[in-house]
Every structure is written in C-alpha cells, then in structure tokens.
Amino acid sequence: MISTKLMQVKSLCSYTCLRKLSAVSPKEKQVTKEDPVLNHPDYFNVHNLFTVKDLFDARVHYGHRDGSLDERMLPYVYGSRLGHVIFDLDKTAEYLRMALNITAHVAYRDGLILLFYRGSQNSHIVEKTAKDCGEFAHTRFWRGGIFTNANKQFGAITRLPDLCIFFNTLNNVLTQHTAIRDSAKMSIATIGVVDSNCNPNLITYPVPGNDDSPTAVELYCKLFKQAILRGKEKRKEHESHK
Amino acid sequence: MAGSRLEKIGSIYSRTSGLIRSGALSWEDRPLWYDVYEAFPPKEEPKFDRPAPNMRLKTIFYKEDKARALFHQNNRQIGAGVLTNNTTKSLTQRFIETYEKLEEQTQGSESMESLYKQAIDMLNRERNTRQTSEGSEEVSLSNAFKKAQKTLVQQEDAPKINVKVSDIFKD
C-alpha cells in the first residue's frame, strides 16, 4: 500500500520534468530515430553485468517437475533431466540482457519502475532492492483495481508505473499475478521472470528462469538494481552537460 | 488519456500504435516505453493468444548414466552429500570416474558387471588406505565415546584435591 501512495507523491513532483523530456512534436519524430542512446545496441553496457556461469551458480537453470510444465515455455527449455525441467541458460542470458537493457533505458528516461514478488521468503530482498535504487516495490496481496481503478482508489490523478518487473509471475502455484493482466490493460510494459510452470504470453519481455531459489532472486535483484542505477547515472551525466 | 483495455487483442505496442494512428492518442502522449520498444522489440510479440509451439520436451541423458544407474541400483543408501560443496567430489562422481578409467583400459572387452565390481574394489581400497593414513582423525560417534571414556579414566587417575565446600564458607 505504501508503495502506491509513494507513486502518487512521485507523480506530482516529476510530472513536469517528464513532460519536458518526452515532449516531441511530430516533426521531431525523425529525431528519435537518430537518437544515439536508442540507436546504440547496448548503450548502458548491461551485457557485462553477468555471465552464464553466474546464472548457473545462482541455480537459474532449475525448473519445476516436467508434469507442471506450461507448453508455452518449451522454446526456452533445454530438456528434462530425470523429471525436472532444465532451462537453456544461453537463451536465458539473451532474454535477461534484453530485459536489463530495457530497464536501463526506462530508468534513463526517468520512468517509474515497480518491482513485484509474491512469496514471503524473498519479498524482503526485493523491497530492499527497490529502496536502494529509488524505485518502488509491491510484494503483498494485490488488491484489484490498483492500476485499473487508480484515480478512484487514490482520489487523485495517479501516475502509473512505466515498467513493471516481476521476479515471479504467479500468486500461488496455480494463478497468475493479476498485475500482469492489469499492466497489459493499462498498456504498461512488463518484464517477468517466468518459471517452467508460468505463461509468458502477456509479458512484454519474458526472462525464462528459476523464480523460487533465494540465490536466483538475489541475482536478479542485483542485476536489475545495477541496470537501473546505470540508467540513472547516465541521465544525471547528460543533464549536467546541458 | 485514451487507452485500450482489451488485453486479449494484439500486444500493448500494436494497441498503442493503433490509437496513435487513428488520432485518439497524440504522439506526445505516447507511453514512455514506446520509443524503447520500437528500438528494441521483443523477440516474440507479447500476444495473449500466441499459440504454444509444436515441440517435444527432450530428455537429457549422458553416456555415464548407465554406470550411474547400476551404481545406485546396487547401493540404495549412499549417505548424504552437501550440494553447496564444489571442492570435493561425491561418491557417485568418484565411482563414475574410476568406472570410466577402467572402461578405457579394458577397451570394452569386459561386461558392465565385472567393471562395476572392479570399480567398487578400487574405491574400497582407496578408502582403506585413506583411513589408515588419517588414523584416528575420523569423526564418528563410537570414536567420540571412546575418547570421552579415556579422558574420564585419566581424570579419575589424577590426584584428587581435598577441598570441601562447607570448609570454604565456614567462617
């Protein structure tokens, strides 16, 4: 609840500066195409944040039992080892680098980033990550309408996040987090770590990997925190040059 | 701000660009991620109704799995291991190593059973030599008990000090 209240406060103070930054007239439409930041394949150097060995050591390759496999996850899976799904870490690294790049870009454009995790074991580290990089976290029960009915619920025009990062996408073993559907409804980009029993379809930038192990969640938190901080750092640098 | 809440139709990008094209949403009011999405589109379009690919889940097996299966069939109880320990090899790993070494030496002239027996013999011999070299350092409950008994005997043998507690608090 606190996180959404904070979202309101931030919306008030950063709204004007955001307008200034993203106000581009149709004539300038071509300018964004030639933006050096966007045209660079990896402007924030996020590819060097991790190696496949790091992913392996953090046990990102472990999926659930193959009986609970969601068939839409098949292209990301390497195979089944004695009944347990194993992820293809080369593919995971590719998707994770893409997700980190998007995160850094959104942070660079002063976007509002909201981190999600359901599950008591790892929720504290996710909240701490959000605090460390000056963003927001929601790790509790999701009350319906926080996105879809925000203006009524908070009694004011509310700025919704620009990017939602889900470190797990399930509420419990069966149901998907409602915020994924709601983000799609409100046209908010999403990044989600999808385990072998999840549905990656509605997530804009899915990252196949283990979402239960504390080591894996710690690694994700560390990486996304660094990506956000790199984006913000570049933003500060460019603003001081102007 | 105009928006489409039909999340089951198209993707967030296709819906937003449709609104921009029709003029319901002005270019200035486009979402913050819009340019980033255009520059780095996801590998697959994030559509609700994207069908599951027609693929089969392949099974992962290794060449040494036959030897591993034989080892575990004959040894149901091989004790506990520490998963976080990357420095020492587990019993199964050591067995497979010796088995493969033997297989290479015999060049496939011996059956699996005889190779298994030889490998187990080698492992046993290795363990015996290690036990003798390490001596009494091995930690076990019986060893600890013996050690405790020994110290107890030593304490009993030591000269006793005659101190009475009642004497100390006399005055």
Coordinates of C-alpha atoms in Angstrom, one line a residue:
Chain A
M1 CA 0.0 0.0 0.0
I2 CA 2.8 2.3 0.9
S3 CA 4.4 1.9 -2.5
T4 CA 1.3 3.0 -4.3
K5 CA 0.9 6.0 -2.0
L6 CA 4.5 6.9 -2.8
M7 CA 3.8 6.6 -6.5
Q8 CA 1.3 9.4 -6.2
V9 CA 3.8 11.6 -4.5
K10 CA 6.4 11.0 -7.1
S11 CA 3.9 11.6 -9.8
L12 CA 3.3 15.1 -8.6
C13 CA 6.9 16.1 -8.4
S14 CA 8.4 14.5 -11.5
Y15 CA 5.5 15.1 -13.9
T16 CA 6.6 18.4 -15.2
C17 CA 10.2 17.4 -15.9
L18 CA 8.9 14.2 -17.6
R19 CA 6.8 16.3 -19.9
K20 CA 9.7 18.4 -20.8
L21 CA 11.8 15.4 -21.6
S22 CA 9.3 13.4 -23.7
A23 CA 7.6 16.3 -25.5
V24 CA 8.5 15.6 -29.1
S25 CA 6.4 17.2 -31.9
P26 CA 5.6 15.1 -35.0
K27 CA 8.3 17.0 -36.9
E28 CA 10.8 15.7 -34.4
K29 CA 9.6 12.2 -34.8
Q30 CA 12.6 11.5 -37.1
V31 CA 14.9 12.8 -34.4
T32 CA 14.1 10.0 -32.0
K33 CA 15.0 7.6 -34.8
E34 CA 18.5 9.1 -34.8
D35 CA 18.8 9.2 -31.0
P36 CA 22.4 8.0 -30.3
V37 CA 21.2 6.4 -27.0
L38 CA 18.4 4.4 -28.6
N39 CA 20.5 3.5 -31.7
H40 CA 23.3 2.0 -29.7
P41 CA 22.8 -1.7 -29.3
D42 CA 23.9 -1.7 -25.7
Y43 CA 24.3 1.9 -24.6
F44 CA 24.4 1.1 -20.8
N45 CA 26.8 -1.8 -21.2
V46 CA 24.4 -4.2 -19.4
H47 CA 25.9 -7.2 -21.2
N48 CA 28.9 -7.3 -18.9
L49 CA 26.7 -7.4 -15.7
F50 CA 26.7 -11.2 -15.6
T51 CA 28.0 -14.4 -17.3
V52 CA 26.2 -17.7 -18.0
K53 CA 28.4 -19.2 -15.2
D54 CA 26.9 -16.7 -12.8
L55 CA 23.4 -17.8 -13.8
F56 CA 24.4 -21.5 -13.3
D57 CA 25.9 -20.8 -9.9
A58 CA 22.7 -19.0 -8.9
R59 CA 20.7 -22.1 -9.9
V60 CA 18.7 -20.2 -12.5
H61 CA 18.6 -23.3 -14.8
Y62 CA 16.3 -25.3 -12.4
G63 CA 12.7 -25.6 -13.4
H64 CA 9.8 -27.4 -11.8
R65 CA 8.8 -31.0 -12.4
D66 CA 8.0 -31.7 -16.0
G67 CA 4.4 -32.5 -15.2
S68 CA 3.7 -28.9 -14.3
L69 CA 5.4 -27.6 -17.5
D70 CA 3.5 -24.9 -19.4
E71 CA 3.8 -25.8 -23.1
R72 CA 4.3 -22.2 -24.0
M73 CA 7.7 -22.4 -22.1
L74 CA 9.0 -25.1 -24.4
P75 CA 11.2 -22.9 -26.7
Y76 CA 13.1 -21.7 -23.6
V77 CA 13.7 -25.1 -22.1
Y78 CA 16.8 -27.2 -22.7
G79 CA 15.2 -30.5 -21.7
S80 CA 14.0 -32.7 -18.8
R81 CA 16.6 -34.3 -16.6
L82 CA 15.1 -37.2 -14.7
G83 CA 11.7 -35.5 -14.5
H84 CA 13.0 -31.9 -13.8
V85 CA 12.8 -29.2 -16.4
I86 CA 16.2 -27.6 -17.1
F87 CA 16.4 -24.2 -18.8
D88 CA 18.7 -23.3 -21.7
L89 CA 20.9 -20.7 -20.0
D90 CA 22.2 -19.4 -23.3
K91 CA 18.7 -18.3 -24.1
T92 CA 18.0 -17.1 -20.6
A93 CA 21.1 -14.9 -20.9
E94 CA 19.9 -13.5 -24.2
Y95 CA 16.5 -12.6 -22.8
L96 CA 17.9 -11.3 -19.5
R97 CA 20.3 -9.0 -21.3
M98 CA 17.5 -7.6 -23.3
A99 CA 15.3 -7.1 -20.2
L100 CA 18.2 -5.3 -18.4
N101 CA 18.8 -3.1 -21.4
I102 CA 15.1 -2.1 -21.5
T103 CA 15.2 -1.4 -17.7
A104 CA 18.2 0.8 -18.1
H105 CA 16.6 2.7 -20.9
V106 CA 13.4 3.3 -18.9
A107 CA 15.4 4.4 -15.9
Y108 CA 17.4 6.7 -18.2
R109 CA 14.1 8.3 -19.4
D110 CA 13.1 8.9 -15.8
G111 CA 10.5 6.2 -15.9
L112 CA 8.8 4.9 -12.8
I113 CA 9.7 1.2 -12.2
L114 CA 7.7 -1.1 -9.9
L115 CA 9.2 -4.4 -8.7
F116 CA 6.9 -7.3 -7.9
Y117 CA 7.4 -10.5 -5.9
R118 CA 4.9 -12.8 -4.3
G119 CA 6.2 -15.1 -1.6
S120 CA 7.4 -14.3 1.9
Q121 CA 10.9 -15.9 1.6
N122 CA 12.3 -13.4 -0.9
S123 CA 10.0 -10.4 -0.7
H124 CA 12.2 -8.5 1.7
I125 CA 15.2 -8.5 -0.6
V126 CA 13.0 -7.3 -3.4
E127 CA 11.7 -4.4 -1.3
K128 CA 15.3 -3.6 -0.2
T129 CA 16.4 -3.5 -3.9
A130 CA 13.7 -1.1 -4.8
K131 CA 14.6 1.1 -1.9
D132 CA 18.3 1.0 -2.8
C133 CA 17.7 2.2 -6.4
G134 CA 15.0 4.7 -5.6
E135 CA 12.2 2.8 -7.2
F136 CA 9.1 1.0 -5.9
A137 CA 8.1 -2.5 -4.8
H138 CA 4.8 -4.3 -4.3
T139 CA 5.3 -7.7 -2.6
R140 CA 2.0 -8.1 -0.8
F141 CA -1.5 -9.2 -1.7
W142 CA -2.6 -7.4 -4.8
R143 CA -5.9 -5.6 -4.3
G144 CA -7.8 -5.5 -7.6
G145 CA -8.0 -2.1 -9.3
I146 CA -4.7 -0.6 -8.1
F147 CA -3.9 0.1 -11.8
T148 CA -7.3 -0.1 -13.4
N149 CA -9.2 2.0 -10.9
A150 CA -6.3 4.1 -9.6
N151 CA -7.8 7.5 -9.9
K152 CA -10.9 6.5 -7.9
Q153 CA -9.0 4.4 -5.4
F154 CA -6.5 7.1 -4.5
G155 CA -8.8 10.0 -5.1
A156 CA -6.4 11.9 -7.4
I157 CA -4.9 11.6 -10.8
T158 CA -2.3 8.9 -10.4
R159 CA 0.8 8.3 -12.4
L160 CA 1.1 4.6 -13.1
P161 CA 4.5 2.9 -13.4
D162 CA 6.1 2.8 -16.8
L163 CA 7.7 -0.5 -16.3
C164 CA 6.7 -3.4 -14.1
I165 CA 9.4 -6.0 -13.2
F166 CA 8.0 -9.3 -11.9
F167 CA 10.6 -11.5 -10.2
N168 CA 7.9 -14.2 -10.1
T169 CA 4.7 -14.1 -12.1
L170 CA 2.5 -16.4 -10.0
N171 CA 0.4 -15.7 -6.9
N172 CA 0.4 -19.3 -5.8
V173 CA 1.2 -22.4 -7.8
L174 CA -1.9 -22.0 -10.0
T175 CA -2.9 -18.4 -10.6
Q176 CA -1.1 -15.7 -12.5
H177 CA -0.4 -12.4 -10.8
T178 CA -3.3 -10.0 -11.5
A179 CA -1.0 -7.1 -12.1
I180 CA 0.3 -8.8 -15.3
R181 CA -3.2 -8.6 -16.8
D182 CA -3.8 -5.2 -15.4
S183 CA -0.4 -3.9 -16.8
A184 CA -1.4 -5.2 -20.2
K185 CA -4.8 -3.5 -19.9
M186 CA -3.2 -0.1 -18.9
S187 CA -0.5 -0.6 -21.6
I188 CA 2.4 -0.7 -19.2
A189 CA 5.5 -2.6 -20.4
T190 CA 6.4 -5.7 -18.2
I191 CA 9.5 -7.7 -17.6
G192 CA 8.9 -11.1 -15.9
V193 CA 11.0 -14.0 -14.7
V194 CA 8.9 -17.0 -16.0
D195 CA 9.5 -20.4 -14.5
S196 CA 8.6 -23.6 -16.3
N197 CA 5.0 -23.5 -14.9
C198 CA 4.2 -19.9 -16.0
N199 CA 2.6 -18.4 -19.0
P200 CA 4.9 -16.0 -20.8
N201 CA 2.4 -14.7 -23.3
L202 CA 1.2 -11.4 -21.8
I203 CA 4.7 -10.4 -20.5
T204 CA 6.4 -8.0 -22.9
Y205 CA 10.0 -9.1 -22.1
P206 CA 9.9 -12.5 -20.5
V207 CA 13.1 -13.9 -18.9
P208 CA 13.0 -17.7 -18.6
G209 CA 14.5 -18.9 -15.3
N210 CA 14.1 -20.2 -11.8
D211 CA 12.0 -17.8 -9.7
D212 CA 11.9 -19.7 -6.4
S213 CA 15.5 -20.1 -5.2
P214 CA 16.7 -17.3 -3.0
T215 CA 20.1 -17.3 -4.8
A216 CA 18.4 -16.8 -8.1
V217 CA 16.2 -14.0 -6.8
E218 CA 19.2 -12.3 -5.2
L219 CA 21.0 -12.4 -8.6
Y220 CA 18.0 -10.9 -10.4
C221 CA 17.7 -8.2 -7.8
K222 CA 21.4 -7.4 -8.0
L223 CA 21.3 -7.2 -11.9
F224 CA 18.2 -5.1 -12.2
K225 CA 19.4 -2.8 -9.5
Q226 CA 22.7 -2.2 -11.3
A227 CA 20.8 -1.7 -14.6
I228 CA 18.6 0.9 -13.1
L229 CA 21.5 2.7 -11.4
R230 CA 23.4 2.8 -14.7
G231 CA 20.5 4.3 -16.5
K232 CA 20.0 7.0 -13.8
E233 CA 23.7 7.7 -13.7
K234 CA 23.8 8.4 -17.5
R235 CA 20.8 10.6 -17.2
K236 CA 22.5 12.7 -14.5
E237 CA 25.6 12.9 -16.6
H238 CA 23.7 14.1 -19.7
E239 CA 21.6 16.6 -17.7
S240 CA 24.8 18.2 -16.2
H241 CA 26.2 18.6 -19.7
K242 CA 23.2 20.5 -21.0
Chain B
M1 CA -5.7 9.7 -21.9
A2 CA -7.1 7.3 -24.4
G3 CA -6.3 3.6 -23.9
S4 CA -7.5 0.2 -24.9
R5 CA -8.1 -2.2 -22.1
L6 CA -8.7 -5.2 -24.4
E7 CA -5.5 -7.0 -23.3
K8 CA -6.5 -10.2 -25.3
I9 CA -6.3 -8.4 -28.6
G10 CA -2.9 -7.7 -30.1
S11 CA 0.0 -6.5 -27.9
I12 CA 0.5 -3.3 -25.9
Y13 CA 2.5 -1.9 -28.8
S14 CA 0.0 -2.7 -31.5
R15 CA -2.9 -1.3 -29.5
T16 CA -1.0 1.9 -28.6
S17 CA 0.2 2.5 -32.2
G18 CA -3.3 1.9 -33.4
L19 CA -4.6 4.6 -31.1
I20 CA -1.8 7.0 -32.3
R21 CA -2.6 6.2 -36.0
S22 CA -6.3 6.9 -35.5
G23 CA -5.6 10.1 -33.7
A24 CA -7.2 9.0 -30.4
L25 CA -3.8 9.4 -28.7
S26 CA -1.5 12.1 -29.7
W27 CA 2.2 11.4 -30.4
E28 CA 3.3 13.5 -27.5
D29 CA 1.1 11.4 -25.1
R30 CA 2.6 8.1 -26.1
P31 CA 3.8 5.9 -23.2
L32 CA 7.4 6.3 -22.0
W33 CA 8.4 2.8 -23.1
Y34 CA 7.1 3.3 -26.7
D35 CA 10.4 4.5 -28.2
V36 CA 12.3 1.9 -26.4
Y37 CA 10.0 -0.8 -27.6
E38 CA 10.4 0.4 -31.2
A39 CA 14.2 0.4 -30.8
F40 CA 14.3 -3.0 -29.1
P41 CA 11.2 -5.0 -29.9
P42 CA 10.9 -8.3 -28.0
K43 CA 11.8 -11.5 -29.8
E44 CA 8.2 -12.7 -29.8
E45 CA 5.2 -10.4 -29.9
P46 CA 3.6 -10.4 -26.4
K47 CA 0.2 -11.5 -27.5
F48 CA -2.3 -13.2 -25.3
D49 CA -3.3 -15.8 -27.9
R50 CA 0.2 -16.7 -29.0
P51 CA -0.1 -20.5 -29.5
A52 CA 2.2 -23.0 -27.8
P53 CA 4.9 -24.2 -30.3
N54 CA 4.6 -27.7 -31.5
M55 CA 7.7 -29.0 -29.8
R56 CA 8.6 -32.0 -27.7
L57 CA 10.3 -31.8 -24.4
K58 CA 13.5 -33.7 -24.9
T59 CA 15.1 -35.8 -22.2
I60 CA 18.6 -35.2 -21.1
F61 CA 20.8 -38.3 -20.7
Y62 CA 24.5 -38.7 -20.6
K63 CA 26.7 -41.6 -21.6
E64 CA 27.7 -42.4 -18.0
D65 CA 24.1 -42.6 -16.9
K66 CA 24.1 -46.4 -17.4
A67 CA 27.0 -46.8 -14.9
R68 CA 25.3 -44.4 -12.5
A69 CA 22.1 -46.4 -12.7
L70 CA 23.9 -49.6 -12.0
F71 CA 25.7 -48.0 -9.0
H72 CA 22.5 -46.6 -7.5
Q73 CA 20.6 -49.9 -8.1
N74 CA 23.2 -51.8 -6.1
N75 CA 23.7 -49.1 -3.4
R76 CA 20.4 -47.8 -2.2
Q77 CA 21.9 -46.0 0.8
I78 CA 24.9 -43.9 -0.1
G79 CA 24.6 -41.3 2.6
A80 CA 24.0 -37.6 2.5
G81 CA 26.0 -35.1 0.4
V82 CA 26.5 -31.3 0.6
L83 CA 25.1 -29.7 -2.6
T84 CA 27.0 -26.4 -2.0
N85 CA 30.4 -28.1 -1.7
N86 CA 32.1 -27.8 -5.1
T87 CA 35.6 -28.7 -3.9
T88 CA 35.2 -32.4 -3.2
K89 CA 33.7 -35.0 -5.4
S90 CA 30.7 -37.0 -4.4
L91 CA 30.8 -40.8 -4.1
T92 CA 28.9 -41.3 -7.3
Q93 CA 31.2 -38.9 -9.2
R94 CA 34.2 -40.8 -7.9
F95 CA 32.7 -44.1 -8.9
I96 CA 31.9 -42.9 -12.4
E97 CA 35.4 -41.6 -12.7
T98 CA 37.0 -44.9 -11.8
Y99 CA 34.5 -46.8 -13.9
E100 CA 35.3 -44.8 -17.0
K101 CA 39.0 -45.2 -16.4
L102 CA 38.6 -49.0 -16.2
E103 CA 36.4 -49.0 -19.3
E104 CA 39.1 -47.1 -21.2
Q105 CA 41.8 -49.5 -20.0
T106 CA 39.8 -52.7 -21.0
Q107 CA 38.6 -51.2 -24.2
G108 CA 35.1 -52.7 -23.9
S109 CA 36.3 -56.3 -23.5
E110 CA 34.6 -56.7 -20.1
S111 CA 31.0 -56.7 -19.1
M112 CA 29.3 -53.9 -17.1
E113 CA 29.0 -56.1 -14.0
S114 CA 32.7 -57.0 -13.9
L115 CA 33.7 -53.4 -14.5
Y116 CA 31.3 -52.4 -11.7
K117 CA 32.9 -54.9 -9.3
Q118 CA 36.4 -53.8 -10.2
A119 CA 35.5 -50.1 -9.7
I120 CA 33.9 -50.8 -6.3
D121 CA 37.0 -52.8 -5.3
M122 CA 39.2 -49.9 -6.3
L123 CA 37.1 -47.4 -4.3
N124 CA 37.1 -49.6 -1.3
R125 CA 40.9 -50.0 -1.4
E126 CA 41.2 -46.2 -1.8
R127 CA 39.0 -45.7 1.2
N128 CA 41.0 -48.2 3.3
T129 CA 44.3 -46.5 2.5
R130 CA 42.9 -43.1 3.3
Q131 CA 41.5 -44.4 6.7
T132 CA 44.9 -45.8 7.8
S133 CA 46.7 -42.7 6.7
E134 CA 44.3 -40.4 8.5
G135 CA 44.4 -42.6 11.6
S136 CA 42.1 -41.8 14.4
E137 CA 41.0 -38.5 13.0
E138 CA 37.8 -39.9 11.6
V139 CA 34.8 -38.5 13.4
S140 CA 32.3 -41.0 14.5
L141 CA 30.0 -41.4 17.5
S142 CA 31.9 -44.5 18.8
N143 CA 35.2 -42.7 18.5
A144 CA 33.9 -39.7 20.4
F145 CA 32.6 -42.1 23.1
K146 CA 35.9 -43.9 23.4
K147 CA 37.7 -40.6 23.7
A148 CA 35.4 -39.3 26.3
Q149 CA 35.8 -42.6 28.3
K150 CA 39.6 -42.2 28.1
T151 CA 39.6 -38.7 29.5
L152 CA 37.2 -39.8 32.3
V153 CA 39.7 -42.6 33.3
Q154 CA 42.6 -40.1 33.2
Q155 CA 40.6 -37.7 35.4
E156 CA 39.9 -40.5 37.9
D157 CA 43.6 -41.4 38.0
A158 CA 44.7 -37.9 38.7
P159 CA 45.3 -37.0 42.3
K160 CA 42.2 -35.6 43.9
I161 CA 42.2 -32.3 45.6
N162 CA 40.7 -32.3 49.0
V163 CA 38.5 -29.3 49.2
K164 CA 35.3 -29.2 51.0
V165 CA 32.8 -26.5 50.0
S166 CA 31.5 -26.4 53.6
D167 CA 35.0 -25.5 54.7
I168 CA 35.3 -22.5 52.4
F169 CA 32.2 -20.9 53.8
K170 CA 32.8 -21.8 57.4
D171 CA 33.7 -18.5 59.0

